[in-house]
Short mmCIF file of N, CA and C in Angstrom, two decimals:
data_model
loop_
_atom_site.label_atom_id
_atom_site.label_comp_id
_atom_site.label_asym_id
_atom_site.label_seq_id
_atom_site.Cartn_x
_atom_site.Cartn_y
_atom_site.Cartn_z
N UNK A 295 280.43 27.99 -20.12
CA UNK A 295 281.66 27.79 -20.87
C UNK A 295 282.36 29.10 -21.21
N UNK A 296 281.76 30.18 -20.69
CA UNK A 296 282.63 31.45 -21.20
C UNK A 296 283.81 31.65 -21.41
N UNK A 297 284.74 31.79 -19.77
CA UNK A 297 285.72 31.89 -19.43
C UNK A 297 286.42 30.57 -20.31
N UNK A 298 285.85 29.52 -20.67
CA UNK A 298 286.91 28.61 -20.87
C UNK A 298 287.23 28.93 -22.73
N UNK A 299 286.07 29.12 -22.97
CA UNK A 299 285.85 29.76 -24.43
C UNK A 299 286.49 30.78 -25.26
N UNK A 300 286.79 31.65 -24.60
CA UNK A 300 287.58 33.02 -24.91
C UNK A 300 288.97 32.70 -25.02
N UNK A 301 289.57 31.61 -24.72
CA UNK A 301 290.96 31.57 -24.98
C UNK A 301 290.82 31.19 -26.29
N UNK A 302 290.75 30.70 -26.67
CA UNK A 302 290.09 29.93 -27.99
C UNK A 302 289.72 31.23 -29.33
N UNK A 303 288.54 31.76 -28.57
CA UNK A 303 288.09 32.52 -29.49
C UNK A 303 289.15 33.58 -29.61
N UNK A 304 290.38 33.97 -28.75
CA UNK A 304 291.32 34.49 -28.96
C UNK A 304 292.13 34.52 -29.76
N UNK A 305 292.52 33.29 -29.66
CA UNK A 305 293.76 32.57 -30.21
C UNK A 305 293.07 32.50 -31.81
N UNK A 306 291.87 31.95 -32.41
CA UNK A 306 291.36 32.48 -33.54
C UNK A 306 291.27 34.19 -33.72
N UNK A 307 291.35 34.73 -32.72
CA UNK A 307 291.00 36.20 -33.51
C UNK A 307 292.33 36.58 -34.35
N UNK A 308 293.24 36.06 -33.00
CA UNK A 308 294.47 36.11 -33.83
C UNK A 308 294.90 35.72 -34.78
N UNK A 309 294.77 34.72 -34.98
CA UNK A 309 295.04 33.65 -36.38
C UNK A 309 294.87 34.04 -37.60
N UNK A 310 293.16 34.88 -37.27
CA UNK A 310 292.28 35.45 -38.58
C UNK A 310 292.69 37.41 -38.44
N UNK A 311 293.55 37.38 -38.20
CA UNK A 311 293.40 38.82 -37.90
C UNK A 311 292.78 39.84 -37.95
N UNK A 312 291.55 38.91 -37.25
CA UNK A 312 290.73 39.92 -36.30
C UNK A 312 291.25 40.85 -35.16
N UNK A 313 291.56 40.19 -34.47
CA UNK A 313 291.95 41.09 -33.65
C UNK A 313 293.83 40.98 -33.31
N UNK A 314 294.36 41.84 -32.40
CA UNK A 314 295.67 42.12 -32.43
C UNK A 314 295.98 42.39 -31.01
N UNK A 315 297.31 42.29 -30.23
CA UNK A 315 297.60 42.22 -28.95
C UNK A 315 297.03 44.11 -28.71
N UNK A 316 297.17 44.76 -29.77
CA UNK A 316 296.99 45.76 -29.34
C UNK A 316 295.37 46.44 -29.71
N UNK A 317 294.49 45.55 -30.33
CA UNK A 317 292.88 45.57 -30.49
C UNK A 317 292.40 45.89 -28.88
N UNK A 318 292.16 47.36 -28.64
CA UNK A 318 290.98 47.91 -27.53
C UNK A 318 289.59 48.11 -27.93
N UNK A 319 289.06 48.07 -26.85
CA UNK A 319 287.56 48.46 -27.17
C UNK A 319 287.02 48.77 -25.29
N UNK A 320 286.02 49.55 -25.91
CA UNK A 320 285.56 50.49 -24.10
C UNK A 320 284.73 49.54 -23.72
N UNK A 321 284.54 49.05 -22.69
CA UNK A 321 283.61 48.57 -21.92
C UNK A 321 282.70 48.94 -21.16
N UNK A 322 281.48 49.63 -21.19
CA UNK A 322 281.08 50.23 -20.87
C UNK A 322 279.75 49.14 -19.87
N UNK A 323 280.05 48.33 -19.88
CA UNK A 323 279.08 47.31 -18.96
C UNK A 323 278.25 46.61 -20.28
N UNK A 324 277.83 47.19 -21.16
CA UNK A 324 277.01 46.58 -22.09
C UNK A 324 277.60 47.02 -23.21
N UNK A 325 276.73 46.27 -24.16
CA UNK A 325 276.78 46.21 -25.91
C UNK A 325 275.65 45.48 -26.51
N UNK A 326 274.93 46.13 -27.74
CA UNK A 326 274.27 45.69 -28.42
C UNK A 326 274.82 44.92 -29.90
N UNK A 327 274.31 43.67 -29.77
CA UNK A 327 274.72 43.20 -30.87
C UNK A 327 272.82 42.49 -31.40
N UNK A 328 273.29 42.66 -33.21
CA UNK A 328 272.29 42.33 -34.04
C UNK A 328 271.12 42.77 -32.93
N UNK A 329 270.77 43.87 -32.38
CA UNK A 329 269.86 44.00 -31.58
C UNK A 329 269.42 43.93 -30.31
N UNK A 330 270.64 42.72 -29.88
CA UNK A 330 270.21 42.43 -28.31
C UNK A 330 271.15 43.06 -27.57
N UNK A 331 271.02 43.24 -26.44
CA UNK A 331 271.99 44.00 -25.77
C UNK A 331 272.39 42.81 -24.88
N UNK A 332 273.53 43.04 -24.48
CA UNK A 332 274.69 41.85 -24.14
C UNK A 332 275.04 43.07 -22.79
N UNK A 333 275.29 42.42 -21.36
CA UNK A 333 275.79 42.44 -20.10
C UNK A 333 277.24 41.93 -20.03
N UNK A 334 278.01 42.93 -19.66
CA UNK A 334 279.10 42.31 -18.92
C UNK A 334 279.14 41.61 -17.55
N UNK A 335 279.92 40.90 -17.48
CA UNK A 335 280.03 40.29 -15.65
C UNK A 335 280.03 41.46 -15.01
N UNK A 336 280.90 42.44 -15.45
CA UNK A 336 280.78 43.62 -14.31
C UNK A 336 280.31 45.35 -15.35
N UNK A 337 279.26 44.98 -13.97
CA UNK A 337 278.15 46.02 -14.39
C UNK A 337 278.85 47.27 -14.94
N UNK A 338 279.86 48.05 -14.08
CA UNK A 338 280.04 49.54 -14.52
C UNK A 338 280.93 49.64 -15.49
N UNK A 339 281.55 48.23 -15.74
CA UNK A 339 282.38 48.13 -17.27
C UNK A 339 283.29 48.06 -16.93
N UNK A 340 284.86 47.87 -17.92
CA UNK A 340 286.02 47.73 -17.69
C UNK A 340 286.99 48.65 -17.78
N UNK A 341 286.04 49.96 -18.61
CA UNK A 341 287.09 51.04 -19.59
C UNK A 341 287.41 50.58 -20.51
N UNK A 342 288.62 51.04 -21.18
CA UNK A 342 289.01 50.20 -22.41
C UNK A 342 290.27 48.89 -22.16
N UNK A 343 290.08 48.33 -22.46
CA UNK A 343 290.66 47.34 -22.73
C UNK A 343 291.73 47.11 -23.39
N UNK A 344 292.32 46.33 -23.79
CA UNK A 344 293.04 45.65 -24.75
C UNK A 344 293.19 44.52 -24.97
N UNK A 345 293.52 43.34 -25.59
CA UNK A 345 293.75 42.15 -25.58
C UNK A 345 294.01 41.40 -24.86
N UNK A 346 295.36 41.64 -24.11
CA UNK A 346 295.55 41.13 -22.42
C UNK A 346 294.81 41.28 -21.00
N UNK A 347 294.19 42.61 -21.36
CA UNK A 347 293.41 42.83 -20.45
C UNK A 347 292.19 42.43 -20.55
N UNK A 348 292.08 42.12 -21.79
CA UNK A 348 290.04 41.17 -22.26
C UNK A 348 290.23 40.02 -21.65
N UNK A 349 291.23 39.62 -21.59
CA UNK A 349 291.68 37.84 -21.33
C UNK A 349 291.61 38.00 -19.74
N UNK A 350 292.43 38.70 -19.34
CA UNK A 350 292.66 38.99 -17.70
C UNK A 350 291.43 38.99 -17.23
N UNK A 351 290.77 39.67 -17.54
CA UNK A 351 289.36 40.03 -16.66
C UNK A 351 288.29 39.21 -17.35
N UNK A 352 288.30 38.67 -18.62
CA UNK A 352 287.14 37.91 -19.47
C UNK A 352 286.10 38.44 -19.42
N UNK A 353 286.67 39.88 -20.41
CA UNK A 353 285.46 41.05 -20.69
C UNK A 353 284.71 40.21 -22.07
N UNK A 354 283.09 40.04 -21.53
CA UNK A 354 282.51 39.87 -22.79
C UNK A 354 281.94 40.71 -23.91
N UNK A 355 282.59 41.70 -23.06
CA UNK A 355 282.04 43.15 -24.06
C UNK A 355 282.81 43.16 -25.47
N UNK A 356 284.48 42.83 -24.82
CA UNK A 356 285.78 42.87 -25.72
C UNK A 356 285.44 41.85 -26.96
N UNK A 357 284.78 40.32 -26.64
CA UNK A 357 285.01 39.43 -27.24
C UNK A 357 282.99 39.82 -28.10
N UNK A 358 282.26 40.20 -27.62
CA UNK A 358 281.20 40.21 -28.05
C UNK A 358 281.37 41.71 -29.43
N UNK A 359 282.11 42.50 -29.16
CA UNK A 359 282.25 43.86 -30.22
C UNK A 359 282.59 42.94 -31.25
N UNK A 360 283.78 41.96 -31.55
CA UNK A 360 284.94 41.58 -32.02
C UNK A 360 283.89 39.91 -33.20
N UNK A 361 283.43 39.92 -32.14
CA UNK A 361 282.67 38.45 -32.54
C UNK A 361 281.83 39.04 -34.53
N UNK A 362 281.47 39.75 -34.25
CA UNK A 362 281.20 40.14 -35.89
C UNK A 362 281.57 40.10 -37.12
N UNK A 363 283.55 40.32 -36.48
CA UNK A 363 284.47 40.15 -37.63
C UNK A 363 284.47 37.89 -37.88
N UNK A 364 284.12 37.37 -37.11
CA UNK A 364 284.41 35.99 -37.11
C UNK A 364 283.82 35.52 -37.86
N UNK A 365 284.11 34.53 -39.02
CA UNK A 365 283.30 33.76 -40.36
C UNK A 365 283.50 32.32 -39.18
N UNK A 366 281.64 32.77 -39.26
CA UNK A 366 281.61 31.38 -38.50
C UNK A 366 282.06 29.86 -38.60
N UNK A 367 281.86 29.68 -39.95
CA UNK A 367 281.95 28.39 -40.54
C UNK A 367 284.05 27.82 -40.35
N UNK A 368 284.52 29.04 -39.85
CA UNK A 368 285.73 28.85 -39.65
C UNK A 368 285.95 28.63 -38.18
N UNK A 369 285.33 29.65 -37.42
CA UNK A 369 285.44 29.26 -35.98
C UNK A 369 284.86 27.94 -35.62
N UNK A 370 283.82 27.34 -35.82
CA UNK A 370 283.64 26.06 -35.52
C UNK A 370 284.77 25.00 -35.81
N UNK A 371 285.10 25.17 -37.09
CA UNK A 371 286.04 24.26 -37.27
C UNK A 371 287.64 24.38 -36.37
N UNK A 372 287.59 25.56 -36.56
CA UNK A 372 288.90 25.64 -35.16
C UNK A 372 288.54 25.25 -33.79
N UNK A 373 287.17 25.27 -33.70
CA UNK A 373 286.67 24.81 -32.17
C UNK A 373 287.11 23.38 -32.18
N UNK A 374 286.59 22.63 -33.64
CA UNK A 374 286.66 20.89 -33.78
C UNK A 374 287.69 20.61 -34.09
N UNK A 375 288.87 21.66 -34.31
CA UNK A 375 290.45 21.00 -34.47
C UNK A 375 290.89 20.90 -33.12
N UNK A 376 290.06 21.40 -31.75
CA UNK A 376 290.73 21.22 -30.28
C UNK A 376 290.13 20.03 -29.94
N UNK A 377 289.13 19.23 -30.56
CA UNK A 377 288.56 18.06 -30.24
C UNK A 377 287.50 18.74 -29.41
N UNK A 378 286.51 19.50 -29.38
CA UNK A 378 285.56 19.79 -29.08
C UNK A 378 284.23 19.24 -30.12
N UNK A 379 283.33 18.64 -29.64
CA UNK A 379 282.05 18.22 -30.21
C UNK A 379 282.61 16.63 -30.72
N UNK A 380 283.46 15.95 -30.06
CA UNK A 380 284.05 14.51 -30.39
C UNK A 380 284.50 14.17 -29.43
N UNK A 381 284.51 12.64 -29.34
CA UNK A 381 284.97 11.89 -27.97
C UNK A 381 286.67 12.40 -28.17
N UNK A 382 287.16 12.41 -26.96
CA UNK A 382 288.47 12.04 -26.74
C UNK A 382 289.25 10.46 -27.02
N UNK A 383 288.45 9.51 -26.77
CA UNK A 383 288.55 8.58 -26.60
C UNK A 383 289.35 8.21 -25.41
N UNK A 384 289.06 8.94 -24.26
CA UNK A 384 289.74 8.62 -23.33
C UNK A 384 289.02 6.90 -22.77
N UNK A 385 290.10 6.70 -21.76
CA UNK A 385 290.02 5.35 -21.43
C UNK A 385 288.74 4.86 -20.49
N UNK A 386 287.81 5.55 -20.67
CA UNK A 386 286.59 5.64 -19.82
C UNK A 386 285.38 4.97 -20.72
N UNK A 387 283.83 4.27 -20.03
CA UNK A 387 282.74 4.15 -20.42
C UNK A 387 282.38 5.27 -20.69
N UNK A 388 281.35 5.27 -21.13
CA UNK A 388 280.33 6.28 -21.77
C UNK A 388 280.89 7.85 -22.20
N UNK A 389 281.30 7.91 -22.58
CA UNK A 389 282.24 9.20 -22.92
C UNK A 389 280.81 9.47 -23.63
N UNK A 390 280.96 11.06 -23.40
CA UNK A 390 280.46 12.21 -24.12
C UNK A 390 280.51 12.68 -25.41
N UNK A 391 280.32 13.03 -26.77
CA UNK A 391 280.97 13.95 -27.68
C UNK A 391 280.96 15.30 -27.04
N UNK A 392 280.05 15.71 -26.43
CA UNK A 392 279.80 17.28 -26.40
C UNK A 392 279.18 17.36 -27.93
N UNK A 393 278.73 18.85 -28.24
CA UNK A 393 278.18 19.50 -29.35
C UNK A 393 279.30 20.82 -29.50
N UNK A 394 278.96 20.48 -30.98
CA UNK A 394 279.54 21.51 -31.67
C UNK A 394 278.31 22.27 -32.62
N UNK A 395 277.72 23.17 -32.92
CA UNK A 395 276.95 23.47 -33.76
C UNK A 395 277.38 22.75 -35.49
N UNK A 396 276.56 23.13 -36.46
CA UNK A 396 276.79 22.64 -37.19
C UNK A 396 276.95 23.90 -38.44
N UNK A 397 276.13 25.62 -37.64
CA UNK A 397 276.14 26.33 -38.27
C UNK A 397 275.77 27.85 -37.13
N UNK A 398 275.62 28.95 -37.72
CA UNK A 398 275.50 29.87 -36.50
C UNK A 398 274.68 31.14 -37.30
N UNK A 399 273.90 31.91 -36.58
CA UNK A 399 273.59 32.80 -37.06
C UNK A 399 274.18 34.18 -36.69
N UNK A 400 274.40 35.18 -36.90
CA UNK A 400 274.96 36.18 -35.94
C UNK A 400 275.06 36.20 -35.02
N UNK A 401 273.73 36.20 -34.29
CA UNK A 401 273.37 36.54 -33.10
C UNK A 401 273.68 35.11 -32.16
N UNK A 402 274.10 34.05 -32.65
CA UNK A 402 274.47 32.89 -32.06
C UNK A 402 275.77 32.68 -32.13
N UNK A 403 276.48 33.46 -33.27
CA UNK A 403 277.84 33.61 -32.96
C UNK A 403 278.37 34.28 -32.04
N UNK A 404 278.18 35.38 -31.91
CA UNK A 404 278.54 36.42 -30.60
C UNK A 404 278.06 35.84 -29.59
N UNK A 405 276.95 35.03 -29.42
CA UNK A 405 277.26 34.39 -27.84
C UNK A 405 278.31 33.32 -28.00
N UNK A 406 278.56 32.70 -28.89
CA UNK A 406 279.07 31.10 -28.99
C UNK A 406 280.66 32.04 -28.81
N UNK A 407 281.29 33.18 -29.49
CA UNK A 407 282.64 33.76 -29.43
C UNK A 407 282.84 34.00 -27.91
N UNK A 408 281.69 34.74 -27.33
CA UNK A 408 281.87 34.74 -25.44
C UNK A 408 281.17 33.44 -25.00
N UNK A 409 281.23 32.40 -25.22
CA UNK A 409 281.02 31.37 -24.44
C UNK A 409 280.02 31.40 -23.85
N UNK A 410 278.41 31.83 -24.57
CA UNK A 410 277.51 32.19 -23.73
C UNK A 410 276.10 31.44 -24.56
N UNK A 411 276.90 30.48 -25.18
CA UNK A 411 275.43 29.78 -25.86
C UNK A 411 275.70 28.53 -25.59
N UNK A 412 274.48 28.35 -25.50
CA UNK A 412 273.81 26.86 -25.26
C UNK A 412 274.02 25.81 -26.28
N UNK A 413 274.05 26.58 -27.45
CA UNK A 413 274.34 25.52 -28.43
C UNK A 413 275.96 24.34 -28.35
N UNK A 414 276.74 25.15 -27.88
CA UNK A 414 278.16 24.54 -27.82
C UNK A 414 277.82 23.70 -26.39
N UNK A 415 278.08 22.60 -26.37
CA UNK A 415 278.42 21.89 -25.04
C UNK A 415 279.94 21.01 -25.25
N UNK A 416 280.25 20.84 -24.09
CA UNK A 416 281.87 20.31 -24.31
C UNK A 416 281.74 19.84 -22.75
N UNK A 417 282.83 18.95 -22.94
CA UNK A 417 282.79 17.98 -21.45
C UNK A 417 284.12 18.54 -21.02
N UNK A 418 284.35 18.16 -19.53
CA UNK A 418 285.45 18.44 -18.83
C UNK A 418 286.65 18.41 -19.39
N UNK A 419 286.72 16.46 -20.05
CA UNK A 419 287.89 16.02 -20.19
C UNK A 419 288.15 16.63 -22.06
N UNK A 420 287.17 17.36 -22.60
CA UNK A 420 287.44 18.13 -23.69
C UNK A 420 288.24 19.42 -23.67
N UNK A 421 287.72 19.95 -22.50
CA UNK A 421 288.13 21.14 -22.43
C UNK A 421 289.71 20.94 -21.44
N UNK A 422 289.90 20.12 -20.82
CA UNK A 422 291.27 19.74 -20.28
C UNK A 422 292.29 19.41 -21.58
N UNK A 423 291.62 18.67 -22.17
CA UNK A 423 292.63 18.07 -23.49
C UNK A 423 293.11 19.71 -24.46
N UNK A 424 292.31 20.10 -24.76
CA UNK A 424 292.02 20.91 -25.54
C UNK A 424 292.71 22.43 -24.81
N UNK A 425 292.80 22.41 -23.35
CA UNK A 425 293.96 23.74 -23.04
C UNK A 425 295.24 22.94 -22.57
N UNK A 426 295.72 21.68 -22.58
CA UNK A 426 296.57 20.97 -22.46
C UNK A 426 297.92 21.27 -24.36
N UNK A 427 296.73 21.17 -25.38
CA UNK A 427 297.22 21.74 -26.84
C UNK A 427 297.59 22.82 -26.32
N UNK A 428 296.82 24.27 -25.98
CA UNK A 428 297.50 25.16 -25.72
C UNK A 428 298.86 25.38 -24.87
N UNK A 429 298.86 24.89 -24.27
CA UNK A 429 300.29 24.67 -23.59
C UNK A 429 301.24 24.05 -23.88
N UNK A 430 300.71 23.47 -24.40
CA UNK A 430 302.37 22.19 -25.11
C UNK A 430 302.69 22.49 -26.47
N UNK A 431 301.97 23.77 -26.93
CA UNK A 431 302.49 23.97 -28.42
C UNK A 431 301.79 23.89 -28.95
N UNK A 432 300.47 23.24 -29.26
CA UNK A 432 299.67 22.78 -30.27
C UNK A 432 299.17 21.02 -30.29
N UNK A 433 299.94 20.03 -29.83
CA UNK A 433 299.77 18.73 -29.54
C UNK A 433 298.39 18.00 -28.86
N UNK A 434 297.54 18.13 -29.76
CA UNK A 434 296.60 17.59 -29.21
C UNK A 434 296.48 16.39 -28.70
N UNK A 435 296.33 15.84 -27.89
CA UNK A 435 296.80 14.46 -27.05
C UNK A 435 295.01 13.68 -26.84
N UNK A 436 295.71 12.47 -27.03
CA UNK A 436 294.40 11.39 -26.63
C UNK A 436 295.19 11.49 -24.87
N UNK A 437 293.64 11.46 -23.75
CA UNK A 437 293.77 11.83 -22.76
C UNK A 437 293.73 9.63 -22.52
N UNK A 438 294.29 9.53 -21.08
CA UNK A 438 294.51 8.16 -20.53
C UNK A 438 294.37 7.92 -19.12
N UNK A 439 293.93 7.01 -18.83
CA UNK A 439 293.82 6.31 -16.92
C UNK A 439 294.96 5.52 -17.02
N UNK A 440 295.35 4.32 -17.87
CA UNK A 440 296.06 3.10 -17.73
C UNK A 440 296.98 3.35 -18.35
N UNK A 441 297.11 3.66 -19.89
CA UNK A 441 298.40 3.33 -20.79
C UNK A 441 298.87 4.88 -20.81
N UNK A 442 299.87 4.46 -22.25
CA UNK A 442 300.75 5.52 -22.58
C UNK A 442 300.67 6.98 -23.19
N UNK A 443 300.63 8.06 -23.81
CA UNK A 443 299.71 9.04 -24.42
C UNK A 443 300.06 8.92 -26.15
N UNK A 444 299.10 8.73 -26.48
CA UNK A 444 298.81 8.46 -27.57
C UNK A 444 298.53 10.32 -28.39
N UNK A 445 299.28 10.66 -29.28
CA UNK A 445 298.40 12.04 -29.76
C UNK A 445 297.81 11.73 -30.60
N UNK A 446 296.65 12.66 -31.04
CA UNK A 446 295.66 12.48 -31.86
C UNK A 446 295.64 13.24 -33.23
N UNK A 447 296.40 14.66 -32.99
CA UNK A 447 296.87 15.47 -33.89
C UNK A 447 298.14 16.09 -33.64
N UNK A 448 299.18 16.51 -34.03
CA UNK A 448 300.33 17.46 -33.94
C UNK A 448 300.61 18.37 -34.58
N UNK A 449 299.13 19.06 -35.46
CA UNK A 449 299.62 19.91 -36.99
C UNK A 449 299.18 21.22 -36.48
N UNK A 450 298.09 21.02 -35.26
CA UNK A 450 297.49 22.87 -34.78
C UNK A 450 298.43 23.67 -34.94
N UNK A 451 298.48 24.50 -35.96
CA UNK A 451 300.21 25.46 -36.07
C UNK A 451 299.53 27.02 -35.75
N UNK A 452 299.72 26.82 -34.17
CA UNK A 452 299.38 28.39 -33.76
C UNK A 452 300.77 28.98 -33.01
N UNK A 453 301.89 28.37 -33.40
CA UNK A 453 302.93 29.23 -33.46
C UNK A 453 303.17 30.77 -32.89
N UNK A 454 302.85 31.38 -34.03
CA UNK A 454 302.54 33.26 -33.64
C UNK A 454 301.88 33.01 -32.81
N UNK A 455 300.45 32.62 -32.41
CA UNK A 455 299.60 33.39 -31.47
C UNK A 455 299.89 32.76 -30.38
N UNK A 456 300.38 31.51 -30.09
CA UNK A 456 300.44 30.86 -28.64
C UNK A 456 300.99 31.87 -27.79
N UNK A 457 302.38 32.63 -27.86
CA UNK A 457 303.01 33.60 -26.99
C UNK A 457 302.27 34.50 -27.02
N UNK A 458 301.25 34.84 -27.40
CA UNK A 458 300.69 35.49 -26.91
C UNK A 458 299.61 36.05 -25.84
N UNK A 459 298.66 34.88 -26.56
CA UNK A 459 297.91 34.07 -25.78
C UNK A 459 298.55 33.59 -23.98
N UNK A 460 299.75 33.05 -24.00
CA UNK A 460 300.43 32.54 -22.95
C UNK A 460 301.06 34.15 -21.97
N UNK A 461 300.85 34.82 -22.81
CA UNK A 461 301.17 36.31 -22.10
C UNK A 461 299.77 36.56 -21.51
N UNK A 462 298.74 36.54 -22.15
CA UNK A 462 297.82 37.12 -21.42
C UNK A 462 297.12 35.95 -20.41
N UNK A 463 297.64 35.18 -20.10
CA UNK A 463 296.32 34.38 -19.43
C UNK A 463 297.97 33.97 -18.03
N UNK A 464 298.84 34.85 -18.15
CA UNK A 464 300.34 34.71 -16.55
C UNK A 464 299.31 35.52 -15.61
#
């Protein structure tokens, strides 16, 4: 779930101003967090970065430095305002919830901020619904086979950060 994760954990950094279009950090292939040392996808690193360019390339170095400033108990819940860890109620049998944690420890946050823990699971049609909000403004939509679209929420007010977000991921 990395790559799909980081938009997300973006769009919260922003929100919480953590981080900023103009937040760099060096990539040097690795980083230690609470102890463990964390791998980038690419070994010799990225250099430094910036915001657009963390997104461009889906440096986990960028999002793993950054993941420290995040109060977890807030990022989850922004995870469960995209309808992650809950059915869609799409028009299908057996639908999925996916998981959402219920709590995080450091060292489970910084993977869960780069999309690199096990604990978060999310289904296809979650993660379709859920960058479908990102694009349409915020409109979280009940997904459909037969009928009409029903939304489920219209209040996600990420306003400021969407253009931004929508800049880095052209």
């Amino acid at each position: 779930t990395g790559s799909l994760i980081k938009p997300f954990s973006a769009l919260f950094g922003l929100k919480e101003n953590i981080i900023s279009p103009s937040s760099t950090v060096q990539c040097r292939g690795k980083i230690t967090v609470e102890g463990e040392t964390f791998e980038c996808w690419q070994p010799s690193g990225h250099g430094v970065l910036n915001f657009y360019k963390a997104l461009a390339y889906s440096c986990n170095v960028y999002f793993y430095h950054y993941s420290h400033d995040f109060p977890a108990a807030g990022f989850l819940e922004f995870l469960r305002g995209f309808g992650f860890g809950q059915k869609t109620g799409i028009d299908l049998p057996n639908e999925d919830s996916g998981e959402v944690p219920d709590s995080l420890n450091a060292l489970e946050k910084a993977k869960l901020v780069t999309g690199s823990s096990r604990r978060l699971q999310i289904t296809p049609i979650q993660a379709i619904t859920a960058f479908a909000a990102v694009v349409n403004g915020g409109k979280l939509l009940k997904p459909w086979l037969k009928k009409g679209k029903t939304t489920i929420r219209d209040d996600i007010n990420l306003a400021p950060q969407l253009p931004l977000l929508h800049r880095a991921l052209q």
